[in-house]
Amino acid sequence: MEYFIQQLLNGLTLGSIYGLVAIGYTMVYGIIGMINFAHGDIFMLGGFAALIVFLVLTSFIAGVPVALALLIMMVVAMLVTSLWNWTIERVAYRPLRGSFRLAPLITAIGMSIVLSNFIQVTQGPRNKPIPPLVNDVFHFGEVTVSLKQLVIVLVTAVLLTIFWYIVNKTPLGRAQRATEQDRKMAALLGVDVDRTISITFIMGASLAAVAGTMYLMYYGVASFADGFIPGVKAFTAAVLGGIGSLPGAVLGGLLIGLIESLWSAYFSIAYKDVATFAILAFVLIFKPTGILGRPEVEKV
Amino acid sequence: MPNTNSTAKETAPGVMAQAVKEGLLAGVLAFGMFLLYVGVETYQNIDNALVWRMRWGLLAIFVAIAAIGRFLVVGFVKPHIDRRKLAKAKAGIPEVSDEKGFFHRHFLKIALIFLVLYPPIIVSLNGVQGSLKYVDNFGIQILIYVMLAWGLNVVVGLAGLLDLGYVAFYAVGAYSYALLSDTFGLSFWLLLPLAGILAAFWGIILGFPVLRLRGDYLAIVTLAFGEIIRLVLMNWTEVTGGTAGISGVAKASIFGIWSFDVGADNNFAKVFGLPMSSAYYKIFLFYVILALCLITAYVTIKLRSMPIGRAWEALREDEIACRSLGIDTVKTKLTAFAIGAMFGGFAGSFFAARQGFVSPESFVFLESAVILAIVVLGGMGSLTGIAIAAVVMIGGTELLREMEFLKHVFGEDFTPELYRMLLFGLAMVAVMLFKPRGFVGSREPTAFLKERKAVSGSFTKEGHG
């Protein structure tokens, strides 16, 4: 039982990270109907920004408190990735809005290749390890909870609350929901659609940057190739939860995290990704629009 | 941008002011974007600890390129393009001209003749040994991608089903050949069709569960299937050799008459009294893949004019209308998957025979993305366009390996290969931005009334899955 709870906790931690990235996928998909393949690499850029900020920070100020360091890493990573995602949207996606559906998908895949290779070229192909930031662990009987797990779950919960508030209670969120439902109508009623879409990309990038910082803190290593697999899993989470649905993205993220950790614990680590993808396929076969997705109404 | 249809003279100062403003803005943006990633270099010191140092010079170059580039685009390129568009609109010249030159009309014949003569030309220019690089890296490599893209074109371009895991069938073909020839010692010519059939079989197996899925859900499930197959190949060590893969895969022979194994009595070079060289094998393979490509093209063209091909294209345009007209969408989708997968399987077994080595490394998602990119960049559904896209994208990146002279420009440490995929990605984005409909944006309709008119690509849908 203790073992099971332990794995549940690990899964929850991992799932929080996936959930944060998945929101970026699902929001962009909801608002412009495009799979933003480069989002996983935005997550990776966030991790690298945090890593570089950490290095610079610790070399200037020796005894900087960990909480402060983490906060600075997170904020800088959010700013930098937001800048990147905003620019990418302006340069690579906006000119193709209204073009046929595969065109933005191809530029997104192209951007993903560009971003990961850009980091490989500028920062080198090797894994970048950093010393562990947070070491404390708490014991509850047999179950061990590390402080970093708590931090991850807590930060995710706080961010999701803020995020939920923005989307549901502010004029900006209303504009986003309006744009999602009917872009043309929203534009006619005075919603600045371009601005709304830009902000959506910025919000997605910020959440991905936080996830990237958490990922770096959790695993203590960053690599240029870290964008793809977590990115695909986060996208899988978004689809599993029902793409376009925000609670669905979080739910999907948690589910993927749990499946992954439980499968590694009870079956085999080697096939954990196979299990994730197989369950995705299985769920979609029986519920083709995901768990919380709205059924697609097709008009003739 | 506000000043799109005013004349150049009136707005020239305004344009310049705006160009300066936007150039500066781009510089600031680039500074923010590149400060951490370009400006800071992280590396491990002797103690294996991660340390950093600044690269101000490189950062300055990046920022300057962004600022000056944006300045030039806003100040000079855009007004120029606008002026030309305006002049064209005034003169009333249609954007597409109907007149085609000799080269244009006979493009296919010229291309085919060139391809058949390509190895002899290269051999006569560079000698037998010197031809190896050109026949293998350029000829065979490009043709493999042409074939894969034509195969995927059946699924994406004709039937409109977005498949992000096409590389799985390529892998099935390659491993079928490697395993069956290793275990049973069967020959290439027997296993080539068998690998195709096996891949088609897998296409149907994977196609069945996804029949109900549409659009992007289909895309993600096919991506998942592609990854599952790769992960199984990677982890099922007893059979597939795991990450190490299978090496020493048997070479193909000329229909069993002459072989290319060095020790064999009927070795091609020995029989004809030629000096030993692996170039003969590559030249032979070049013709094999050329033939396979031509078969793929022939089958695709024939299928398009058959009921099943018409059903695919109808499915791409409108699935509901299809069903209302009594087209069996299940059968239509499955045949598209199966036939696309079959071509992937052929290409896979050819790949295994050419490399002599298969490993999961060759079948990552990036390959699927590259193949899909070629199909879309080529203009979805146009065989010529796809072939051109493959030549440009694959040939271009291969060419980068050859650019030794760049070392003299950027110093000895410069390795152009490092920038191969970076440039590939940038090219993907750039081509899509400037030609969203791909290189060949028009299509020849298969069914027509009285006369055949080319249809602009913007009238054809890409399907909803």
CSV table of N, CA and C in Angstrom, one decimal, chain A residues 29 35 37 45-46 48-49 51-53 55-56 59-60 76 80 83-84 86-87 91-92 95-96 99-103 105-107 109-111 113-114 117-119 121-123 126-130 228-229 232 235-236 239 242-243 270-271 273-274 277-278 280-281 284-286 288-290 296 298 300, chain B residues 1 29 32-34 36-38 40-44 48 50-52 55 62 156 160 162 164 209-210 212-217 219-221 223-225 227-228 230-232 235-236 318-320 323 365-366 369-370 372-373 376-377 380 418-419 421-422 424-426 428-429 432-433 436-437 462-465:
chain,number,residue,atom,x,y,z
A,29,TYR,N,-4.8,25.2,-29.5
A,29,TYR,CA,-5.6,24.4,-30.3
A,29,TYR,C,-7.1,24.9,-30.3
A,35,ILE,N,-2.2,22.3,-34.1
A,35,ILE,CA,-1.3,21.6,-33.2
A,35,ILE,C,0.0,22.4,-33.1
A,37,PHE,N,3.3,22.2,-32.6
A,37,PHE,CA,4.3,21.2,-32.3
A,37,PHE,C,5.5,21.8,-31.6
A,45,LEU,N,13.1,25.3,-23.9
A,45,LEU,CA,13.7,26.6,-23.8
A,45,LEU,C,13.6,27.2,-22.4
A,46,GLY,N,12.4,27.0,-21.9
A,46,GLY,CA,12.2,27.4,-20.5
A,46,GLY,C,13.1,26.8,-19.5
A,48,PHE,N,16.1,25.6,-20.2
A,48,PHE,CA,17.4,26.1,-20.4
A,48,PHE,C,17.6,27.5,-19.9
A,49,ALA,N,16.6,28.3,-20.0
A,49,ALA,CA,16.6,29.7,-19.5
A,49,ALA,C,16.8,29.6,-18.0
A,51,LEU,N,18.1,27.2,-16.3
A,51,LEU,CA,19.5,26.7,-16.0
A,51,LEU,C,20.5,27.8,-16.1
A,52,ILE,N,20.4,28.6,-17.2
A,52,ILE,CA,21.4,29.6,-17.4
A,52,ILE,C,21.3,30.7,-16.3
A,53,VAL,N,20.1,31.1,-16.0
A,53,VAL,CA,19.9,32.1,-14.9
A,53,VAL,C,20.4,31.5,-13.6
A,55,LEU,N,22.9,29.5,-13.2
A,55,LEU,CA,24.4,29.5,-13.3
A,55,LEU,C,24.9,30.9,-13.0
A,56,VAL,N,24.3,31.9,-13.7
A,56,VAL,CA,24.7,33.3,-13.6
A,56,VAL,C,24.5,33.8,-12.2
A,59,SER,N,26.9,32.4,-9.5
A,59,SER,CA,28.3,32.9,-9.6
A,59,SER,C,28.4,34.3,-9.2
A,60,PHE,N,27.3,35.1,-9.2
A,60,PHE,CA,27.4,36.5,-8.7
A,60,PHE,C,27.1,36.5,-7.2
A,76,VAL,N,12.3,34.8,-15.0
A,76,VAL,CA,13.1,35.1,-16.2
A,76,VAL,C,12.7,34.1,-17.3
A,80,VAL,N,11.4,35.1,-21.1
A,80,VAL,CA,12.1,34.8,-22.3
A,80,VAL,C,11.3,33.9,-23.2
A,83,LEU,N,8.6,35.8,-24.9
A,83,LEU,CA,9.1,36.6,-26.0
A,83,LEU,C,9.3,35.7,-27.3
A,84,TRP,N,9.8,34.5,-27.0
A,84,TRP,CA,10.0,33.5,-28.1
A,84,TRP,C,8.7,33.1,-28.8
A,86,TRP,N,5.8,34.5,-28.6
A,86,TRP,CA,5.2,35.7,-29.3
A,86,TRP,C,5.8,35.9,-30.7
A,87,THR,N,7.1,35.9,-30.7
A,87,THR,CA,7.8,36.1,-32.0
A,87,THR,C,7.5,35.0,-33.0
A,91,VAL,N,5.9,35.6,-36.6
A,91,VAL,CA,6.6,35.3,-37.8
A,91,VAL,C,6.1,34.1,-38.6
A,92,ALA,N,5.9,33.0,-37.8
A,92,ALA,CA,5.6,31.7,-38.5
A,92,ALA,C,4.2,31.3,-38.6
A,95,PRO,N,1.0,34.7,-40.5
A,95,PRO,CA,0.8,34.8,-41.9
A,95,PRO,C,0.1,33.7,-42.5
A,96,LEU,N,0.0,32.5,-41.8
A,96,LEU,CA,-0.6,31.4,-42.4
A,96,LEU,C,-2.0,31.1,-41.8
A,99,SER,N,-4.9,30.0,-44.0
A,99,SER,CA,-4.4,29.2,-45.1
A,99,SER,C,-4.9,27.8,-44.8
A,100,PHE,N,-4.6,26.8,-45.6
A,100,PHE,CA,-5.2,25.5,-45.3
A,100,PHE,C,-4.5,24.8,-44.1
A,101,ARG,N,-5.2,23.9,-43.6
A,101,ARG,CA,-4.9,23.4,-42.2
A,101,ARG,C,-3.5,22.9,-42.0
A,102,LEU,N,-3.0,22.2,-43.0
A,102,LEU,CA,-1.7,21.6,-42.8
A,102,LEU,C,-0.5,22.6,-42.8
A,103,ALA,N,-0.7,23.8,-43.4
A,103,ALA,CA,0.4,24.8,-43.5
A,103,ALA,C,0.9,25.2,-42.1
A,105,LEU,N,0.7,23.6,-39.4
A,105,LEU,CA,1.2,22.4,-38.8
A,105,LEU,C,2.7,22.2,-39.2
A,106,ILE,N,2.9,22.3,-40.5
A,106,ILE,CA,4.2,22.1,-41.1
A,106,ILE,C,5.2,23.2,-40.5
A,107,THR,N,4.8,24.4,-40.5
A,107,THR,CA,5.7,25.5,-39.9
A,107,THR,C,5.9,25.2,-38.5
A,109,ILE,N,6.1,22.2,-37.0
A,109,ILE,CA,7.1,21.1,-36.9
A,109,ILE,C,8.4,21.7,-37.3
A,110,GLY,N,8.5,22.6,-38.3
A,110,GLY,CA,9.7,23.2,-38.7
A,110,GLY,C,10.3,24.0,-37.6
A,111,MET,N,9.5,24.8,-36.9
A,111,MET,CA,9.9,25.6,-35.8
A,111,MET,C,10.5,24.7,-34.7
A,113,ILE,N,11.9,21.8,-35.0
A,113,ILE,CA,13.2,21.3,-35.4
A,113,ILE,C,14.2,22.5,-35.2
A,114,VAL,N,13.8,23.7,-35.6
A,114,VAL,CA,14.7,24.9,-35.5
A,114,VAL,C,15.1,25.1,-34.0
A,117,ASN,N,17.4,22.4,-32.6
A,117,ASN,CA,18.8,22.5,-33.2
A,117,ASN,C,19.5,23.8,-32.8
A,118,PHE,N,18.7,24.8,-32.6
A,118,PHE,CA,19.3,26.1,-32.2
A,118,PHE,C,20.0,25.9,-30.9
A,119,ILE,N,19.3,25.3,-29.9
A,119,ILE,CA,19.9,25.0,-28.6
A,119,ILE,C,21.1,24.1,-28.7
A,121,VAL,N,23.1,23.8,-31.2
A,121,VAL,CA,24.2,24.5,-31.8
A,121,VAL,C,24.8,25.5,-30.8
A,122,THR,N,23.9,26.3,-30.1
A,122,THR,CA,24.4,27.4,-29.2
A,122,THR,C,24.9,26.9,-27.9
A,123,GLN,N,24.2,25.8,-27.4
A,123,GLN,CA,24.6,25.4,-26.0
A,123,GLN,C,25.2,24.0,-26.0
A,126,ARG,N,25.6,18.2,-25.3
A,126,ARG,CA,25.7,17.3,-24.1
A,126,ARG,C,24.6,17.7,-23.1
A,127,ASN,N,24.3,16.7,-22.2
A,127,ASN,CA,23.4,17.0,-21.1
A,127,ASN,C,24.0,18.0,-20.1
A,128,LYS,N,23.2,18.9,-19.6
A,128,LYS,CA,23.7,19.9,-18.7
A,128,LYS,C,23.2,19.6,-17.3
A,129,PRO,N,24.1,19.1,-16.4
A,129,PRO,CA,23.6,18.9,-15.1
A,129,PRO,C,23.8,20.1,-14.1
A,130,ILE,N,22.9,20.3,-13.2
A,130,ILE,CA,23.1,21.3,-12.2
A,130,ILE,C,23.0,20.6,-10.8
A,228,PHE,N,11.1,17.1,-27.1
A,228,PHE,CA,10.2,16.2,-27.9
A,228,PHE,C,9.3,15.3,-27.0
A,229,ILE,N,10.0,14.4,-26.2
A,229,ILE,CA,9.2,13.4,-25.5
A,229,ILE,C,8.2,14.0,-24.5
A,232,VAL,N,5.5,15.6,-26.6
A,232,VAL,CA,4.5,14.6,-27.1
A,232,VAL,C,3.6,14.1,-26.1
A,235,PHE,N,1.1,16.7,-25.2
A,235,PHE,CA,0.1,16.8,-26.2
A,235,PHE,C,-0.9,15.6,-26.1
A,236,THR,N,-0.3,14.4,-25.8
A,236,THR,CA,-1.1,13.2,-25.6
A,236,THR,C,-2.1,13.5,-24.5
A,239,VAL,N,-4.9,15.7,-25.6
A,239,VAL,CA,-5.9,15.0,-26.5
A,239,VAL,C,-6.7,14.0,-25.6
A,242,GLY,N,-9.3,15.7,-23.9
A,242,GLY,CA,-10.3,16.3,-24.8
A,242,GLY,C,-9.7,17.7,-25.2
A,243,ILE,N,-9.1,17.7,-26.4
A,243,ILE,CA,-8.4,18.9,-26.8
A,243,ILE,C,-9.3,20.1,-26.9
A,270,ALA,N,10.8,0.0,-19.3
A,270,ALA,CA,11.1,0.1,-20.7
A,270,ALA,C,9.9,0.4,-21.5
A,271,TYR,N,8.8,-0.2,-21.1
A,271,TYR,CA,7.6,0.0,-21.9
A,271,TYR,C,6.6,1.0,-21.4
A,273,ASP,N,6.4,4.3,-21.9
A,273,ASP,CA,5.8,5.1,-23.0
A,273,ASP,C,4.9,4.4,-23.9
A,274,VAL,N,5.2,3.1,-24.1
A,274,VAL,CA,4.3,2.3,-24.9
A,274,VAL,C,2.9,2.2,-24.2
A,277,PHE,N,1.0,5.6,-24.7
A,277,PHE,CA,0.5,5.8,-26.0
A,277,PHE,C,-0.7,4.8,-26.3
A,278,ALA,N,-0.5,3.5,-25.8
A,278,ALA,CA,-1.5,2.5,-26.0
A,278,ALA,C,-2.8,2.9,-25.3
A,280,LEU,N,-3.8,5.9,-24.6
A,280,LEU,CA,-4.3,7.0,-25.4
A,280,LEU,C,-5.1,6.5,-26.6
A,281,ALA,N,-4.5,5.6,-27.4
A,281,ALA,CA,-5.2,5.0,-28.5
A,281,ALA,C,-6.5,4.3,-28.1
A,284,LEU,N,-9.2,6.8,-27.1
A,284,LEU,CA,-9.8,7.6,-28.2
A,284,LEU,C,-10.7,6.7,-29.1
A,285,ILE,N,-10.4,5.4,-29.1
A,285,ILE,CA,-11.2,4.5,-29.9
A,285,ILE,C,-12.6,4.4,-29.3
A,286,PHE,N,-12.7,4.5,-28.0
A,286,PHE,CA,-14.0,4.4,-27.4
A,286,PHE,C,-14.7,5.7,-27.2
A,288,PRO,N,-13.9,9.1,-29.0
A,288,PRO,CA,-13.0,9.8,-30.0
A,288,PRO,C,-12.7,11.2,-29.7
A,289,THR,N,-13.4,11.9,-28.8
A,289,THR,CA,-13.1,13.3,-28.6
A,289,THR,C,-12.5,13.5,-27.2
A,290,GLY,N,-11.9,12.5,-26.7
A,290,GLY,CA,-11.2,12.6,-25.4
A,290,GLY,C,-12.2,12.6,-24.2
A,296,GLU,N,-17.6,16.8,-31.6
A,296,GLU,CA,-17.5,17.7,-32.8
A,296,GLU,C,-18.8,17.6,-33.6
A,298,GLU,N,-20.5,18.2,-37.0
A,298,GLU,CA,-20.1,18.5,-38.3
A,298,GLU,C,-21.3,19.0,-39.1
A,300,VAL,N,-22.8,20.3,-42.8
A,300,VAL,CA,-22.6,20.1,-44.2
A,300,VAL,C,-22.6,21.4,-44.9
B,1,MET,N,0.6,45.9,-41.7
B,1,MET,CA,1.3,47.1,-42.1
B,1,MET,C,0.3,48.1,-42.8
B,29,LEU,N,14.0,43.0,-29.5
B,29,LEU,CA,13.4,41.7,-29.4
B,29,LEU,C,14.5,40.6,-29.5
B,32,GLY,N,16.5,40.3,-26.4
B,32,GLY,CA,15.8,39.6,-25.3
B,32,GLY,C,15.8,38.1,-25.6
B,33,MET,N,15.6,37.7,-26.9
B,33,MET,CA,15.5,36.3,-27.2
B,33,MET,C,16.8,35.6,-27.1
B,34,PHE,N,17.9,36.3,-27.5
B,34,PHE,CA,19.2,35.6,-27.7
B,34,PHE,C,20.1,35.8,-26.5
B,36,LEU,N,20.2,35.0,-23.4
B,36,LEU,CA,20.5,33.9,-22.6
B,36,LEU,C,21.2,32.8,-23.4
B,37,TYR,N,20.5,32.5,-24.6
B,37,TYR,CA,20.9,31.3,-25.3
B,37,TYR,C,22.2,31.5,-26.1
B,38,VAL,N,22.3,32.7,-26.7
B,38,VAL,CA,23.5,32.9,-27.5
B,38,VAL,C,24.6,33.7,-26.7
B,40,VAL,N,25.1,33.7,-23.5
B,40,VAL,CA,25.8,32.9,-22.4
B,40,VAL,C,26.2,31.6,-22.9
B,41,GLU,N,27.5,31.3,-22.8
B,41,GLU,CA,27.9,29.9,-23.2
B,41,GLU,C,28.1,29.1,-21.9
B,42,THR,N,27.4,27.9,-21.9
B,42,THR,CA,27.6,27.1,-20.7
B,42,THR,C,28.5,25.9,-21.1
B,43,TYR,N,29.4,25.5,-20.3
B,43,TYR,CA,30.3,24.4,-20.6
B,43,TYR,C,30.8,23.8,-19.3
B,44,GLN,N,31.2,22.5,-19.4
B,44,GLN,CA,31.7,21.9,-18.2
B,44,GLN,C,33.2,22.1,-18.0
B,48,ASN,N,34.2,19.0,-14.0
B,48,ASN,CA,32.9,18.5,-14.4
B,48,ASN,C,31.7,19.4,-13.9
B,50,LEU,N,29.3,22.7,-14.1
B,50,LEU,CA,28.9,23.6,-15.2
B,50,LEU,C,29.2,25.0,-14.9
B,51,VAL,N,29.9,25.7,-15.9
B,51,VAL,CA,30.3,27.1,-15.7
B,51,VAL,C,29.8,27.8,-16.9
B,52,TRP,N,30.0,29.2,-16.9
B,52,TRP,CA,29.5,30.0,-18.0
B,52,TRP,C,30.5,31.1,-18.3
B,55,ARG,N,29.3,35.6,-24.4
B,55,ARG,CA,29.7,35.7,-25.8
B,55,ARG,C,29.1,37.0,-26.4
B,62,PHE,N,24.0,38.4,-33.8
B,62,PHE,CA,22.6,38.0,-34.0
B,62,PHE,C,21.7,39.2,-33.9
B,156,VAL,N,-2.1,11.0,-47.2
B,156,VAL,CA,-2.3,12.4,-46.9
B,156,VAL,C,-2.9,13.2,-48.1
B,160,GLY,N,-6.5,12.3,-47.8
B,160,GLY,CA,-6.7,13.4,-46.8
B,160,GLY,C,-6.7,12.9,-45.4
B,162,LEU,N,-4.5,12.6,-42.1
B,162,LEU,CA,-3.2,13.1,-41.6
B,162,LEU,C,-2.5,12.0,-40.8
B,164,LEU,N,0.9,11.0,-38.9
B,164,LEU,CA,2.2,11.5,-38.4
B,164,LEU,C,3.1,10.3,-38.0
B,209,PRO,N,-8.5,0.6,-35.7
B,209,PRO,CA,-9.0,1.4,-34.6
B,209,PRO,C,-9.2,2.8,-34.8
B,210,VAL,N,-8.4,3.4,-35.8
B,210,VAL,CA,-8.5,4.9,-35.9
B,210,VAL,C,-9.6,5.3,-36.9
B,212,ARG,N,-12.7,5.7,-36.7
B,212,ARG,CA,-13.7,6.7,-36.2
B,212,ARG,C,-13.1,8.0,-35.9
B,213,LEU,N,-11.8,8.1,-35.9
B,213,LEU,CA,-11.1,9.3,-35.4
B,213,LEU,C,-11.1,10.3,-36.6
B,214,ARG,N,-11.1,11.6,-36.3
B,214,ARG,CA,-11.0,12.6,-37.3
B,214,ARG,C,-9.9,13.5,-37.0
B,215,GLY,N,-9.4,14.1,-38.1
B,215,GLY,CA,-8.4,15.2,-38.1
B,215,GLY,C,-7.3,15.0,-37.1
B,216,ASP,N,-7.2,15.9,-36.1
B,216,ASP,CA,-6.0,15.9,-35.3
B,216,ASP,C,-6.0,14.8,-34.3
B,217,TYR,N,-7.1,14.2,-34.0
B,217,TYR,CA,-7.1,13.0,-33.2
B,217,TYR,C,-6.5,11.9,-33.9
B,219,ALA,N,-4.2,12.3,-36.2
B,219,ALA,CA,-2.8,12.6,-36.3
B,219,ALA,C,-2.1,12.1,-35.0
B,220,ILE,N,-2.7,12.4,-33.8
B,220,ILE,CA,-1.9,12.1,-32.6
B,220,ILE,C,-1.9,10.5,-32.4
B,221,VAL,N,-3.0,9.8,-32.8
B,221,VAL,CA,-2.9,8.4,-32.7
B,221,VAL,C,-1.9,7.7,-33.6
B,223,LEU,N,0.7,9.2,-34.7
B,223,LEU,CA,2.0,9.5,-34.0
B,223,LEU,C,2.3,8.5,-32.9
B,224,ALA,N,1.3,8.2,-32.1
B,224,ALA,CA,1.5,7.3,-31.0
B,224,ALA,C,1.9,5.9,-31.5
B,225,PHE,N,1.2,5.5,-32.6
B,225,PHE,CA,1.5,4.2,-33.1
B,225,PHE,C,2.9,4.1,-33.6
B,227,GLU,N,5.4,5.8,-32.5
B,227,GLU,CA,6.3,5.8,-31.4
B,227,GLU,C,6.3,4.4,-30.7
B,228,ILE,N,5.1,3.8,-30.7
B,228,ILE,CA,5.0,2.4,-30.1
B,228,ILE,C,5.8,1.5,-30.8
B,230,ARG,N,8.4,2.0,-32.7
B,230,ARG,CA,9.8,2.3,-32.5
B,230,ARG,C,10.3,1.8,-31.1
B,231,LEU,N,9.4,2.1,-30.1
B,231,LEU,CA,9.8,1.7,-28.7
B,231,LEU,C,9.9,0.2,-28.5
B,232,VAL,N,9.0,-0.5,-29.2
B,232,VAL,CA,9.0,-2.0,-29.2
B,232,VAL,C,10.3,-2.5,-29.8
B,235,ASN,N,13.1,-2.0,-27.4
B,235,ASN,CA,13.1,-2.7,-26.1
B,235,ASN,C,13.0,-4.2,-26.3
B,236,TRP,N,12.6,-4.7,-27.4
B,236,TRP,CA,12.4,-6.2,-27.6
B,236,TRP,C,13.8,-6.7,-28.0
B,318,ASP,N,-14.9,15.7,-48.9
B,318,ASP,CA,-16.1,15.8,-48.0
B,318,ASP,C,-16.6,14.4,-47.6
B,319,GLU,N,-16.3,14.1,-46.4
B,319,GLU,CA,-16.6,12.7,-45.9
B,319,GLU,C,-18.1,12.5,-45.8
B,320,ILE,N,-18.9,13.5,-45.4
B,320,ILE,CA,-20.3,13.3,-45.3
B,320,ILE,C,-21.0,13.0,-46.6
B,323,ARG,N,-20.3,9.5,-47.7
B,323,ARG,CA,-21.2,8.5,-47.1
B,323,ARG,C,-22.6,8.6,-47.7
B,365,PHE,N,10.5,10.0,-34.9
B,365,PHE,CA,9.4,10.8,-35.4
B,365,PHE,C,9.9,11.9,-36.4
B,366,LEU,N,11.1,12.3,-36.2
B,366,LEU,CA,11.6,13.3,-37.1
B,366,LEU,C,11.5,12.9,-38.6
B,369,ALA,N,8.1,13.4,-39.8
B,369,ALA,CA,7.9,14.8,-40.0
B,369,ALA,C,8.5,15.3,-41.3
B,370,VAL,N,9.7,14.8,-41.6
B,370,VAL,CA,10.4,15.2,-42.8
B,370,VAL,C,9.6,14.7,-44.0
B,372,LEU,N,6.4,14.0,-44.2
B,372,LEU,CA,5.2,14.7,-44.3
B,372,LEU,C,5.5,16.1,-44.9
B,373,ALA,N,6.6,16.7,-44.4
B,373,ALA,CA,6.9,18.1,-44.9
B,373,ALA,C,7.2,18.0,-46.4
B,376,VAL,N,3.8,18.0,-48.1
B,376,VAL,CA,3.1,19.2,-48.1
B,376,VAL,C,3.8,20.3,-48.9
B,377,LEU,N,5.1,20.3,-48.7
B,377,LEU,CA,5.9,21.3,-49.5
B,377,LEU,C,5.8,21.1,-51.0
B,380,MET,N,1.0,18.5,-52.0
B,380,MET,CA,0.0,17.6,-51.6
B,380,MET,C,-0.8,17.0,-52.9
B,418,LEU,N,26.5,20.3,-38.5
B,418,LEU,CA,25.8,20.7,-37.3
B,418,LEU,C,24.6,21.5,-37.6
B,419,TYR,N,24.7,22.3,-38.7
B,419,TYR,CA,23.6,23.2,-39.0
B,419,TYR,C,22.6,22.7,-40.0
B,421,MET,N,20.2,20.2,-39.8
B,421,MET,CA,18.8,20.2,-39.4
B,421,MET,C,18.2,21.6,-39.1
B,422,LEU,N,19.1,22.4,-38.5
B,422,LEU,CA,18.6,23.8,-38.2
B,422,LEU,C,18.2,24.5,-39.5
B,424,PHE,N,17.3,22.9,-42.3
B,424,PHE,CA,16.2,22.2,-42.8
B,424,PHE,C,14.9,22.7,-42.2
B,425,GLY,N,14.9,22.9,-40.9
B,425,GLY,CA,13.7,23.5,-40.2
B,425,GLY,C,13.4,24.9,-40.7
B,426,LEU,N,14.4,25.7,-40.8
B,426,LEU,CA,14.2,27.1,-41.3
B,426,LEU,C,13.6,27.0,-42.7
B,428,MET,N,11.8,24.7,-44.0
B,428,MET,CA,10.4,24.2,-44.0
B,428,MET,C,9.5,25.4,-43.7
B,429,VAL,N,9.9,26.2,-42.7
B,429,VAL,CA,9.1,27.4,-42.3
B,429,VAL,C,9.1,28.4,-43.5
B,432,MET,N,6.9,27.3,-46.5
B,432,MET,CA,5.5,27.3,-46.2
B,432,MET,C,5.0,28.8,-46.2
B,433,LEU,N,5.9,29.7,-45.7
B,433,LEU,CA,5.4,31.1,-45.6
B,433,LEU,C,5.3,31.7,-47.0
B,436,PRO,N,2.5,28.7,-49.5
B,436,PRO,CA,1.7,27.8,-48.6
B,436,PRO,C,1.1,26.6,-49.3
B,437,ARG,N,1.0,26.7,-50.6
B,437,ARG,CA,0.4,25.6,-51.4
B,437,ARG,C,1.4,24.7,-51.9
B,462,GLU,N,-7.8,19.6,-47.9
B,462,GLU,CA,-6.8,18.7,-47.4
B,462,GLU,C,-7.5,17.6,-46.5
B,463,GLY,N,-8.9,17.7,-46.4
B,463,GLY,CA,-9.6,16.7,-45.7
B,463,GLY,C,-9.6,16.9,-44.2
B,464,HIS,N,-10.5,16.3,-43.6
B,464,HIS,CA,-10.6,16.4,-42.2
B,464,HIS,C,-10.3,15.1,-41.5
B,465,GLY,N,-9.8,14.2,-42.2
B,465,GLY,CA,-9.5,12.9,-41.5
B,465,GLY,C,-10.6,12.0,-41.8
